[in-house]
XYZ file of C-alpha atoms in Angstrom:
775
model
C 1.908 -75.162 -14.991
C -0.684 -73.113 -16.275
C 1.236 -70.346 -17.600
C 3.360 -73.106 -19.445
C 0.302 -74.266 -21.327
C -1.398 -70.844 -21.648
C 1.336 -69.162 -23.329
C 1.512 -71.171 -26.509
C -2.116 -71.250 -26.621
C -2.131 -67.572 -26.479
C 0.503 -67.383 -29.402
C -1.680 -69.850 -31.383
C -4.806 -68.071 -30.880
C -3.088 -64.661 -31.806
C -1.511 -66.289 -35.142
C -4.862 -67.651 -36.171
C -6.339 -64.322 -35.424
C -3.970 -62.406 -37.600
C -4.149 -65.023 -40.206
C -8.028 -64.905 -40.489
C -9.598 -62.295 -42.600
C -11.888 -59.534 -41.258
C -15.519 -60.734 -40.926
C -18.105 -58.130 -42.278
C -19.314 -57.253 -38.679
C -15.556 -56.509 -37.858
C -15.152 -53.559 -40.398
C -14.131 -50.373 -38.856
C -16.705 -47.710 -37.831
C -17.662 -44.755 -39.743
C -16.368 -42.716 -37.143
C -12.806 -44.209 -37.145
C -9.869 -42.321 -38.323
C -9.582 -41.539 -42.014
C -6.099 -43.235 -41.954
C -7.866 -46.654 -40.727
C -9.648 -48.926 -42.922
C -9.748 -52.917 -43.268
C -6.541 -52.662 -45.423
C -5.119 -49.823 -43.655
C -4.969 -50.229 -39.543
C -4.978 -47.112 -37.401
C -1.487 -45.804 -36.809
C -0.425 -45.760 -33.357
C 1.345 -42.227 -33.849
C -1.443 -40.246 -35.541
C -4.593 -42.250 -34.766
C -4.047 -43.900 -31.092
C -2.157 -41.219 -29.303
C -4.827 -38.567 -30.040
C -7.322 -40.924 -28.213
C -5.228 -41.241 -25.197
C -4.596 -37.758 -25.171
C -8.258 -36.880 -25.631
C -9.259 -39.120 -22.765
C -6.832 -37.459 -20.504
C -4.799 -40.642 -19.793
C -1.562 -38.866 -20.331
C -2.170 -35.969 -18.151
C 0.089 -35.137 -15.276
C -3.108 -35.867 -12.799
C -3.178 -39.382 -14.493
C -0.786 -41.710 -16.053
C 1.252 -38.916 -17.331
C 2.329 -38.266 -13.707
C 6.074 -38.548 -13.050
C 5.549 -41.930 -11.203
C 2.322 -42.921 -13.272
C -0.834 -44.115 -11.485
C -1.918 -47.528 -10.849
C 1.220 -49.160 -12.183
C 0.953 -47.550 -15.575
C 3.114 -44.589 -16.603
C 2.767 -42.652 -19.749
C 4.790 -40.070 -21.231
C 3.412 -36.618 -20.436
C 0.739 -35.475 -22.857
C 2.130 -38.254 -25.360
C 5.290 -36.648 -26.086
C 7.082 -40.306 -26.352
C 4.704 -42.649 -28.455
C 7.362 -45.211 -28.656
C 7.610 -45.215 -24.741
C 3.750 -45.259 -24.446
C 3.645 -48.202 -26.914
C 6.045 -50.174 -24.888
C 4.189 -49.664 -21.767
C 0.610 -50.313 -22.889
C 1.614 -53.374 -25.186
C 4.680 -54.914 -23.888
C 4.942 -53.841 -20.275
C 3.494 -55.827 -17.344
C 3.936 -59.105 -19.693
C 1.448 -57.605 -22.144
C -1.541 -58.282 -19.738
C -3.329 -54.714 -20.537
C -4.039 -55.743 -24.215
C -5.900 -58.820 -25.976
C -5.638 -58.850 -29.618
C -7.592 -62.005 -29.864
C -10.586 -60.383 -27.855
C -9.970 -56.614 -27.865
C -13.256 -56.074 -26.082
C -11.437 -57.959 -23.026
C -8.460 -55.901 -23.284
C -7.701 -54.604 -19.617
C -6.919 -50.914 -20.751
C -10.065 -50.756 -22.772
C -12.298 -52.288 -19.930
C -10.917 -49.777 -17.351
C -11.166 -46.844 -19.698
C -14.875 -47.695 -20.710
C -15.930 -48.627 -17.002
C -15.966 -52.214 -17.554
C -13.589 -52.622 -14.601
C -13.028 -50.440 -11.604
C -10.659 -47.673 -12.632
C -9.348 -44.702 -10.481
C -9.758 -42.262 -13.293
C -13.396 -43.346 -13.787
C -15.042 -43.901 -17.185
C -13.273 -42.085 -20.059
C -15.338 -43.097 -22.945
C -18.305 -45.459 -23.666
C -18.212 -48.586 -25.562
C -20.287 -47.029 -28.427
C -17.990 -44.053 -28.843
C -15.612 -43.200 -31.868
C -12.484 -43.582 -29.439
C -13.548 -47.160 -28.294
C -14.281 -48.294 -31.753
C -10.831 -46.950 -32.986
C -8.926 -48.611 -30.269
C -10.828 -52.045 -30.860
C -10.244 -51.630 -34.534
C -6.398 -51.175 -33.841
C -6.244 -54.108 -31.542
C -7.829 -56.499 -34.090
C -5.193 -55.647 -36.693
C -2.520 -56.614 -33.783
C -1.850 -53.470 -32.194
C 0.724 -52.185 -34.471
C 3.356 -49.830 -32.926
C 4.892 -46.570 -34.278
C 6.506 -46.756 -37.450
C 9.411 -44.635 -39.126
C 7.053 -44.547 -42.560
C 3.888 -43.318 -40.874
C 2.789 -39.807 -41.599
C 3.876 -37.069 -39.266
C 2.032 -34.236 -38.095
C 3.285 -30.981 -39.912
C 0.665 -28.311 -39.424
C -2.269 -27.365 -37.283
C -4.981 -24.811 -38.393
C -7.571 -23.623 -36.070
C -10.349 -21.574 -37.104
C -11.213 -18.723 -36.120
C -7.704 -17.608 -35.092
C -9.337 -14.884 -32.741
C -12.983 -13.867 -31.997
C -14.962 -11.493 -30.401
C -18.291 -12.879 -29.102
C -20.995 -10.264 -28.427
C -23.872 -10.845 -26.304
C -26.653 -12.294 -26.624
C -24.429 -14.989 -28.340
C -22.513 -16.938 -25.751
C -20.866 -19.813 -27.393
C -17.978 -20.165 -30.032
C -17.372 -23.473 -31.933
C -13.952 -23.917 -33.344
C -12.933 -25.838 -35.928
C -9.532 -27.740 -36.118
C -7.564 -29.157 -39.293
C -4.420 -31.172 -38.966
C -2.139 -31.476 -41.887
C 0.317 -34.653 -42.269
C 3.691 -35.256 -43.838
C 2.051 -37.452 -46.598
C 0.076 -34.281 -47.837
C -3.111 -35.482 -46.432
C -5.185 -33.251 -43.994
C -8.258 -34.297 -41.632
C -10.817 -32.655 -39.494
C -9.545 -33.220 -35.778
C -11.862 -31.049 -33.996
C -13.538 -33.993 -32.209
C -10.115 -35.431 -31.160
C -8.153 -32.278 -30.318
C -7.761 -31.307 -26.874
C -8.960 -28.111 -25.532
C -7.913 -25.850 -22.249
C -8.736 -22.224 -21.246
C -6.394 -19.778 -19.629
C -9.013 -18.601 -16.965
C -12.516 -18.954 -15.634
C -14.207 -16.592 -17.931
C -15.522 -19.415 -19.916
C -15.824 -23.141 -20.198
C -15.037 -25.418 -23.236
C -16.516 -28.997 -24.018
C -15.019 -31.975 -25.542
C -15.899 -30.741 -29.192
C -14.340 -27.415 -29.044
C -17.297 -25.259 -28.098
C -16.428 -22.264 -25.968
C -19.277 -20.970 -23.853
C -19.129 -17.805 -21.797
C -19.461 -17.845 -18.046
C -18.835 -14.023 -17.604
C -17.650 -11.244 -19.900
C -14.014 -10.778 -20.404
C -10.995 -12.200 -22.417
C -9.760 -15.824 -22.265
C -7.505 -17.739 -24.439
C -8.323 -21.174 -26.006
C -5.443 -23.606 -26.182
C -5.844 -26.157 -28.793
C -3.609 -29.190 -28.792
C -3.470 -32.041 -31.014
C -0.324 -34.417 -30.687
C 2.823 -32.113 -30.301
C 1.340 -29.164 -31.734
C -0.423 -26.071 -29.772
C -2.397 -23.155 -31.072
C -3.846 -20.363 -29.099
C -7.226 -18.660 -29.915
C -7.833 -15.416 -28.052
C -11.606 -14.866 -27.163
C -13.360 -11.783 -25.789
C -16.846 -12.207 -24.641
C -18.458 -8.626 -24.563
C -21.721 -7.089 -23.817
C -23.856 -6.145 -26.734
C -24.056 -2.345 -26.163
C -26.111 -1.503 -29.180
C -26.022 2.154 -28.267
C -22.226 1.996 -27.998
C -20.410 5.246 -29.246
C -16.786 5.354 -29.357
C -15.588 8.541 -27.504
C -12.719 8.935 -29.970
C -9.995 10.055 -27.468
C -6.857 11.845 -28.542
C -3.967 9.652 -28.917
C -0.673 11.029 -27.381
C 1.617 8.483 -28.917
C 1.740 5.129 -30.737
C 0.803 3.274 -27.501
C -2.656 4.904 -27.444
C -3.254 4.035 -31.107
C -2.880 0.170 -30.373
C -4.731 0.270 -26.934
C -7.549 2.423 -28.397
C -7.943 0.269 -31.646
C -8.568 -2.966 -29.421
C -10.773 -0.886 -27.178
C -12.895 0.087 -29.998
C -13.244 -3.309 -31.362
C -14.436 -4.556 -27.597
C -16.842 -1.716 -27.349
C -15.121 -0.282 -24.456
C -14.497 3.472 -23.922
C -11.409 4.366 -22.027
C -11.650 6.396 -18.506
C -10.809 10.170 -19.037
C -7.367 11.715 -18.190
C -6.570 11.588 -14.467
C -6.643 14.749 -12.549
C -3.317 16.616 -11.904
C -3.416 15.895 -8.342
C -3.437 12.227 -9.286
C -0.925 12.431 -12.095
C 1.570 14.319 -10.107
C 1.507 11.551 -7.237
C 1.443 8.764 -9.658
C 4.277 9.826 -12.050
C 6.611 10.651 -8.787
C 5.796 7.074 -7.419
C 6.486 5.124 -10.503
C 9.677 7.351 -11.708
C 11.407 7.793 -8.437
C 9.421 5.840 -5.788
C 8.423 8.722 -3.501
C 5.619 11.101 -3.320
C 5.969 14.778 -4.185
C 6.602 17.248 -1.661
C 3.692 19.777 -0.907
C 5.393 22.514 -2.619
C 6.218 20.256 -5.581
C 2.639 19.100 -5.769
C 1.294 22.693 -5.550
C 3.612 23.994 -8.201
C 2.777 21.381 -10.546
C -1.033 21.824 -10.203
C -0.915 25.675 -10.253
C 1.059 25.252 -13.453
C -1.007 26.517 -16.437
C 1.245 25.150 -19.125
C -0.233 22.533 -21.537
C 3.047 20.561 -21.784
C 3.595 20.449 -17.924
C 3.130 16.616 -17.776
C 5.804 15.936 -20.198
C 8.253 18.256 -18.765
C 7.602 16.762 -15.341
C 8.318 13.354 -16.758
C 11.824 14.516 -18.273
C 12.684 16.184 -15.198
C 11.978 12.902 -12.906
C 13.985 10.661 -15.276
C 16.819 12.989 -15.012
C 16.976 12.832 -11.098
C 19.344 10.513 -9.143
C 16.429 9.142 -7.220
C 15.309 7.478 -10.582
C 18.616 4.941 -10.433
C 17.755 4.411 -6.720
C 14.390 3.023 -7.313
C 15.059 1.287 -10.496
C 17.960 -0.385 -9.249
C 15.806 -1.622 -6.495
C 13.633 -3.576 -9.144
C 16.706 -5.407 -10.738
C 18.105 -5.943 -7.467
C 15.010 -7.919 -6.403
C 15.454 -10.427 -9.585
C 18.915 -10.653 -9.246
C 19.087 -12.015 -5.832
C 20.935 -9.425 -4.275
C 21.063 -10.836 -0.641
C 23.486 -11.080 2.163
C 23.424 -14.699 2.899
C 24.928 -15.778 -0.382
C 26.694 -12.658 -1.522
C 28.116 -11.477 1.731
C 27.341 -7.976 3.100
C 30.263 -6.389 0.943
C 29.238 -8.399 -2.208
C 25.615 -7.101 -1.793
C 26.772 -3.505 -1.585
C 29.205 -3.813 -4.560
C 26.622 -5.484 -6.671
C 23.830 -3.308 -5.740
C 26.316 -0.132 -6.543
C 26.970 -1.582 -9.930
C 23.501 -1.992 -10.814
C 22.660 1.598 -9.598
C 25.506 3.095 -11.439
C 24.566 1.286 -14.732
C 20.995 2.934 -14.484
C 22.296 6.276 -13.275
C 24.853 6.520 -16.254
C 22.161 5.394 -18.816
C 24.037 2.157 -19.973
C 21.808 0.462 -22.495
C 20.177 -2.480 -20.905
C 21.677 -5.135 -23.677
C 24.847 -4.049 -22.310
C 23.831 -4.351 -18.669
C 22.611 -7.965 -19.444
C 25.943 -8.653 -21.316
C 28.085 -7.912 -18.422
C 25.885 -10.169 -16.103
C 26.247 -13.225 -18.295
C 29.888 -12.826 -18.942
C 30.703 -11.818 -15.436
C 33.901 -13.522 -14.040
C 36.591 -12.578 -11.496
C 36.372 -11.630 -7.749
C 32.959 -10.960 -6.818
C 34.116 -8.075 -4.593
C 36.220 -6.472 -7.228
C 34.224 -7.465 -10.475
C 30.444 -6.788 -9.317
C 28.798 -8.504 -12.459
C 30.529 -11.775 -11.378
C 27.928 -12.032 -8.468
C 25.276 -13.010 -10.836
C 26.982 -16.475 -11.089
C 27.757 -16.480 -7.379
C 24.078 -16.638 -6.548
C 23.404 -19.235 -9.239
C 25.838 -22.163 -8.501
C 25.107 -25.009 -10.954
C 24.401 -25.052 -14.660
C 20.644 -25.969 -14.413
C 20.063 -22.936 -12.016
C 21.976 -20.764 -14.211
C 20.018 -21.759 -17.413
C 16.835 -21.571 -15.571
C 17.676 -18.144 -14.202
C 18.941 -16.589 -17.290
C 15.940 -17.942 -19.502
C 13.534 -16.662 -16.996
C 15.177 -13.089 -16.388
C 16.202 -12.480 -20.105
C 14.008 -14.528 -22.426
C 11.041 -14.479 -20.055
C 10.703 -18.216 -20.387
C 10.040 -20.760 -17.646
C 12.092 -23.968 -18.193
C 11.685 -25.916 -15.046
C 9.110 -28.218 -16.217
C 11.479 -29.372 -19.095
C 14.277 -30.648 -16.712
C 12.128 -33.824 -16.073
C 10.117 -34.181 -19.377
C 9.305 -32.137 -22.538
C 7.621 -28.887 -21.537
C 3.743 -29.629 -21.336
C 2.684 -26.068 -22.174
C 5.496 -24.844 -24.383
C 7.763 -25.903 -27.322
C 10.754 -26.766 -25.131
C 12.072 -30.243 -24.990
C 14.032 -32.167 -22.296
C 17.032 -31.839 -24.994
C 16.627 -28.220 -25.218
C 16.869 -27.985 -21.315
C 20.045 -29.722 -21.022
C 21.736 -28.267 -24.205
C 20.956 -24.654 -22.760
C 22.261 -25.490 -19.520
C 25.480 -26.962 -20.997
C 26.155 -23.154 -22.117
C 26.924 -22.662 -18.292
C 28.659 -25.891 -17.662
C 32.309 -24.368 -17.608
C 31.973 -22.042 -14.739
C 33.938 -22.793 -11.488
C 34.570 -21.064 -8.203
C 38.023 -20.146 -6.352
C 36.683 -20.206 -2.722
C 38.795 -18.799 0.163
C 37.966 -18.941 3.899
C 34.268 -18.775 4.601
C 33.737 -16.713 7.807
C 30.222 -17.577 8.035
C 28.236 -16.673 11.297
C 25.983 -19.731 11.564
C 28.168 -22.664 11.081
C 25.063 -25.077 10.392
C 23.916 -22.828 7.417
C 25.568 -24.387 4.686
C 24.037 -21.685 2.206
C 25.650 -18.865 3.972
C 29.285 -17.654 2.639
C 31.276 -14.872 4.088
C 34.085 -13.800 2.310
C 35.164 -13.130 -1.485
C 34.834 -15.707 -4.118
C 36.182 -15.818 -7.727
C 34.134 -16.977 -10.625
C 36.046 -18.388 -13.546
C 35.858 -20.312 -16.575
C 37.409 -23.588 -16.006
C 37.420 -27.164 -17.637
C 34.197 -28.998 -15.715
C 32.327 -31.963 -16.389
C 29.817 -31.473 -19.353
C 26.188 -31.361 -18.625
C 24.499 -34.839 -19.432
C 20.805 -35.531 -20.420
C 19.729 -37.972 -17.443
C 17.347 -39.699 -19.930
C 19.951 -40.618 -22.313
C 23.130 -40.309 -20.279
C 24.692 -38.476 -23.301
C 26.596 -35.241 -23.083
C 24.267 -32.256 -24.021
C 25.985 -30.258 -26.724
C 25.572 -26.639 -26.177
C 22.579 -24.716 -27.895
C 21.061 -21.446 -27.759
C 17.429 -21.650 -26.607
C 15.473 -21.872 -29.811
C 18.766 -21.182 -31.693
C 21.635 -23.005 -33.191
C 24.370 -25.121 -31.546
C 27.677 -23.400 -30.860
C 30.346 -23.882 -33.821
C 34.036 -24.345 -32.803
C 34.808 -20.955 -32.410
C 31.792 -20.014 -30.299
C 32.827 -23.169 -28.025
C 36.109 -21.481 -27.096
C 34.152 -18.891 -25.151
C 30.571 -20.017 -24.571
C 29.760 -17.112 -22.359
C 30.714 -14.400 -24.993
C 28.937 -16.436 -27.690
C 25.701 -16.427 -25.242
C 25.889 -12.766 -24.813
C 26.113 -12.059 -28.492
C 23.213 -14.191 -29.302
C 20.959 -13.360 -26.173
C 21.294 -9.407 -26.403
C 20.947 -9.233 -30.144
C 18.305 -6.792 -31.439
C 16.617 -9.652 -33.400
C 16.255 -11.852 -30.320
C 12.422 -11.397 -30.153
C 12.197 -13.081 -26.715
C 15.111 -11.045 -25.226
C 13.849 -7.614 -26.699
C 10.111 -8.374 -25.783
C 10.616 -9.798 -22.329
C 12.770 -6.757 -21.333
C 10.339 -4.308 -22.729
C 7.513 -6.277 -20.867
C 9.188 -6.124 -17.669
C 9.599 -2.477 -17.865
C 5.952 -2.038 -18.930
C 4.922 -4.139 -15.884
C 6.591 -2.009 -13.625
C 4.659 1.065 -14.651
C 1.480 -0.389 -15.633
C 1.042 -2.987 -12.879
C 0.215 -5.931 -15.330
C 2.325 -7.105 -18.051
C 1.220 -7.231 -21.764
C 2.130 -10.947 -21.225
C 1.325 -11.962 -17.756
C 3.034 -13.414 -15.802
C 5.827 -11.541 -17.144
C 8.232 -14.398 -17.076
C 5.963 -16.865 -18.977
C 6.453 -16.137 -22.650
C 4.995 -18.940 -24.630
C 2.771 -19.733 -27.616
C -0.325 -20.593 -25.496
C 0.073 -17.109 -23.317
C 0.071 -14.505 -25.960
C 0.427 -10.808 -25.352
C -3.071 -9.123 -24.428
C -2.173 -6.715 -27.632
C 0.236 -8.334 -29.849
C 0.559 -5.327 -32.257
C 1.645 -2.956 -29.223
C 3.910 -5.461 -27.794
C 5.499 -5.759 -31.057
C 5.957 -1.889 -31.699
C 7.014 -1.403 -27.946
C 9.855 -3.761 -28.467
C 10.862 -2.502 -31.827
C 10.810 1.129 -29.979
C 13.061 -0.195 -27.310
C 15.584 -1.828 -29.522
C 15.843 1.172 -31.966
C 16.482 3.368 -29.129
C 19.606 1.522 -28.112
C 17.997 -0.341 -25.299
C 17.461 3.014 -23.436
C 15.598 2.616 -20.383
C 14.636 6.173 -19.694
C 13.207 6.551 -23.451
C 10.881 3.605 -23.002
C 9.943 4.575 -19.402
C 9.210 8.247 -20.774
C 7.459 6.943 -24.009
C 4.999 4.880 -21.692
C 4.324 7.747 -19.152
C 3.786 10.299 -22.040
C 1.058 7.968 -23.481
C -2.488 8.773 -22.804
C -2.909 5.151 -21.677
C -0.585 5.793 -18.660
C -2.226 8.984 -17.824
C -6.039 7.783 -17.623
C -8.015 7.984 -14.375
C -8.629 4.713 -12.449
C -12.205 5.707 -12.224
C -14.413 3.256 -14.365
C -16.997 3.894 -16.553
C -20.285 1.688 -17.487
C -18.294 0.077 -20.270
C -14.892 -0.682 -18.768
C -15.886 -1.514 -14.960
C -15.114 -5.086 -15.758
C -11.981 -4.721 -17.867
C -8.835 -5.868 -16.287
C -6.515 -6.539 -19.026
C -7.053 -4.092 -21.788
C -5.754 -0.894 -20.107
C -8.731 1.227 -20.302
C -8.196 2.704 -17.031
C -5.340 2.772 -14.462
C -4.636 -0.193 -12.502
C -5.056 0.494 -8.775
C -2.453 -1.383 -6.799
C -0.904 -1.357 -3.262
C 2.649 0.195 -3.314
C 5.832 -1.707 -2.411
C 6.710 -1.899 1.230
C 9.894 0.296 0.814
C 8.011 3.099 -0.844
C 5.314 3.175 1.797
C 7.842 3.196 4.551
C 9.592 6.340 2.900
C 6.324 7.765 2.396
C 5.918 7.789 6.215
C 9.185 9.323 6.688
C 8.476 11.997 4.266
C 5.461 12.979 5.589
C 6.516 12.942 9.189
C 9.871 14.334 8.301
C 11.016 11.495 10.548
C 13.227 8.743 9.120
C 12.791 5.080 9.611
C 15.743 3.173 11.251
C 17.152 0.099 9.683
C 19.905 -2.398 11.578
C 23.377 -2.013 10.078
C 22.440 1.227 8.169
C 22.962 4.862 8.768
C 20.014 7.105 9.965
C 18.393 8.755 7.167
C 18.999 6.135 4.224
C 15.753 5.727 2.547
C 14.362 2.151 2.280
C 14.515 2.058 -1.568
C 18.111 2.644 -1.206
C 18.916 -0.477 0.981
C 21.329 -2.739 -1.130
C 20.332 -5.995 0.324
C 17.568 -7.725 2.534
C 18.650 -8.085 6.017
C 21.608 -7.044 7.673
C 23.924 -10.077 9.110
C 23.768 -7.830 12.363
C 20.250 -8.995 12.845
C 21.587 -12.345 14.282
C 23.233 -10.512 17.081
C 20.930 -7.507 17.411
C 17.196 -7.322 17.273
C 15.806 -5.867 13.902
C 14.739 -2.133 14.009
C 11.164 -0.928 13.374
C 12.063 -0.293 9.676
C 13.238 -3.888 9.164
C 10.085 -5.554 10.840
C 7.929 -3.132 8.397
C 9.635 -4.025 5.214
C 9.111 -7.818 6.186
C 5.724 -7.455 6.864
C 4.726 -5.441 4.075
C 6.121 -7.902 1.596
C 9.869 -6.968 0.988
C 11.260 -10.237 -0.886
C 13.946 -12.530 0.664
C 15.423 -12.523 -2.903
C 15.875 -16.298 -2.866
C 14.126 -16.361 -6.235
C 14.953 -14.736 -9.490
C 11.529 -13.609 -9.892
C 9.496 -10.503 -9.152
C 6.712 -12.819 -8.233
C 8.511 -13.206 -4.863
C 7.640 -9.632 -3.900
C 3.988 -9.512 -2.016
C 1.854 -6.472 -2.432
C -1.002 -8.000 -0.863
C -2.792 -6.766 2.374
C -2.614 -8.939 5.551
C -4.056 -8.766 9.122
C -0.541 -8.426 10.454
C 0.106 -5.275 8.571
C -2.875 -3.659 10.416
C -1.175 -4.345 13.762
C 2.121 -2.713 12.282
C 0.157 0.381 11.054
C -1.302 0.817 14.896
C 1.771 -0.266 16.585
C 4.889 1.029 18.299
C 6.876 1.504 15.289
C 4.683 4.266 13.527
C 3.287 5.678 16.854
C 6.867 6.391 17.990
C 7.555 8.540 14.907
C 3.999 10.285 15.018
C 4.917 11.416 18.784
C 8.555 12.433 18.079
C 8.895 15.873 19.473
C 11.271 16.990 16.356
C 8.874 15.541 13.528
C 6.800 17.660 10.978
C 3.596 17.235 13.360
C 5.250 18.622 16.486
C 6.607 21.635 14.491
C 3.153 22.303 12.750
C 1.768 22.122 16.339
C 4.055 24.572 17.342
C 3.645 27.004 14.592
C 1.736 30.166 14.360
C -0.118 28.940 11.149
C -3.919 28.736 11.532
C -5.420 25.205 12.145
C -6.815 25.445 8.569
C -3.548 26.163 6.985
C -2.025 23.138 9.104
C -4.642 20.705 7.877
C -4.007 21.827 4.341
C -0.254 21.377 4.657
C -0.664 17.644 5.964
C -3.030 16.886 3.085
C -0.726 18.277 0.480
C 2.257 16.372 2.107
C 0.466 12.936 2.446
C -2.059 12.874 -0.438
C -0.655 15.472 -2.921
C -4.081 17.393 -2.884
C -5.855 19.735 -0.735
C -8.697 18.417 1.672
C -12.178 18.270 0.620
C -14.628 20.532 2.589
C -15.912 17.714 4.449
C -12.438 16.642 5.424
C -11.481 20.199 6.373
C -14.330 20.700 8.538
C -13.906 17.131 10.246
C -10.096 18.128 10.952
C -10.672 21.410 12.389
C -13.475 19.996 14.609
C -10.891 17.235 15.861
C -8.130 20.018 16.452
C -10.633 22.494 18.396
C -12.527 20.034 20.019
C -15.717 20.752 21.895
C -14.196 23.262 24.351
C -11.548 24.953 22.169
C -9.066 26.865 24.328
C -6.225 27.938 22.295
C -2.755 28.609 24.024
C -2.283 32.340 25.175
C 0.861 32.542 23.082
C 3.219 30.249 21.087
C 5.782 30.134 24.179
C 3.146 28.704 26.314
C 2.568 26.208 23.588
C 6.186 25.213 23.172
C 6.484 25.125 26.959
C 3.470 22.661 27.070
C 4.598 20.277 24.234
C 8.342 20.166 25.488
C 7.139 19.161 29.025
C 4.423 16.931 27.942
C 4.277 16.182 24.241
C 1.310 14.198 24.545
C -0.556 16.643 26.720
C -1.048 19.263 24.011
C -4.324 19.203 22.345
C -3.249 20.483 19.007
C -0.426 18.063 18.701
C -2.649 15.250 19.742
C -5.264 16.054 17.167
C -2.493 16.628 14.389
C -1.008 13.196 15.200
C -4.396 11.619 14.843
C -5.074 13.220 11.565
C -1.388 12.190 10.330
C -2.028 8.649 11.618
C -5.448 8.455 9.678
C -3.665 10.035 6.617
C -1.023 7.337 6.621
C -3.510 4.656 6.906
C -5.975 5.925 4.083
C -6.279 3.613 1.047
C -5.441 6.769 -0.778
C -1.936 6.879 0.879
C -1.301 3.102 0.687
C -2.412 2.537 -3.040
C -1.058 3.875 -6.305
C -3.730 4.891 -8.494
């Protein structure tokens, strides 16, 4: 009964309110939007929506959540003004607004703290935001209009900045330009975020340093976003640029930035460090003792460049770099089958060994069809089973772009829309499979498939956008829709567009992947997150490297050699007083733990005792293993080598992402390093330790040999003294003859003092940080 009478009364009240002229005390406040006036009420799209964004109402943690909050759901970050208007004004029977008495509107009372609100108070009743919203309500809460001006430009000043101590704060100024030719200062209504914790930013866009270093301010207003790189540096009034010699163009770009930031690079690393570093990065193993000694003793000035060229030509280069691509291409046994893994990995390695250009390698992957056993590249689609996964994986690997967020809504941090996501996925929709008998071992595991499959192009259902339920027309990511000719062979058209030298995202993402493998940190970090709001740490260098890579014909060895021959790559890891806090500018070498496979192979090389892996022949190196885990592990216990790789972070290859590999240190790794696997190999009567213990070489020579084999350098005087004391012991009594020593070792390998001591020394070297970390 109440509702029956209340509704006409409300309608009448609203009509009277609309018909009544504004009283003098109802004029809009001075702080209201420039487009708002008694004759021109605030516009929902360009006036009201920024207020909602500024207050955080449409963030993912609030009403922009997929399921909304408190019964109200808004589009994430205001991507759909029409939807938001319906939710605020018309949903819930219009209970959230009161145009007759704006101050009584539920959504205003909650936001201003007048009513309990899970999100707390978002603004006060005397704030410009509150005044603008009440002004909008007094004008009848008008909705989005096709005639309303649109945001067409956003300018932020400064575009980048260096803030030197004692200055701690940097204000920014934001100007928006609209389609009607007007512009306004939106500094107070723009939204601000920072890429890390080096600084804080307030609601007015003032960035304040918390610690020295670089950060990126992301400025967002409506649908536009702008990044502002900011570096907070120490004053260093007495700073003098060291003016190091540049070896190539990489150094010129790196040093130009370091000079601006008042950071001097570390000196060149020593030869003993360089030879170890370049072997590890190029071919995934350490130099032998003889190789290291020969390099260090070589007086030639060009020996570093000559060593790099020699390493890039070795077969081990293909072994090691095939491992990197096998990780991200999901080369694992459960989905591809053991034979599929072997042929796919072999194909990857052959491409690298033959020097095939990277763009052709990628072209074969995205067009790969046929038997997955006979046509190895087809395994790319065998591991990616539906259009969405294919689209996400291809964008991540070959465009450095994360699309997952756009599957449910427009991407909150990038330019990609939900339409872009499904139009891109549609490129991969016409892929089907001919599947034979599945001879899987685990009948309960639906993801396992044993046997061949044929990947083929077939007539399949088109991809539909779930929001509109309309067929998504195939479209390149950030490019054009396919024409009629391209629609006849979508994969070929995709390959042409994707690998084109002028496809900036493709060239830069592949360049960045290689840079990351050598330098330990991408110019864009993470390496699969290229977006406007995550710019390269050195944009001019990124542009030069990408151009150089494309001009070389996408030659992997050429780019690797160029990077390795730079002074930047060859810098020491030892910090100086100006670069001790640098993490992103490459002023010194980035120390990092080595991959699991490399550490295990290093142990095998030092001990001359290979690790064992289930399902693989004795002597295979860990970096040469095609897959992850042999299917025989279900019938037999894994070998010590398999357990080591798992513990030290070898990825399961479930994700098409280098992030799946872990190089972190854990407590479990400690127990592996002191456990039976390593100890058994240390105590082997046929390994290097046993041979050195039996040799006629002096104790000093033996210690020297172990240090060169494990650390690519001679022992320091203190290390040599300690090692000799351990070998000789307090009651040193050498064997009467080498025959007596041999007899003692054979009859009781653990009973020989020299052998025991050398095992202890080798164990200490294999557990040293200098051994486990690449510097």
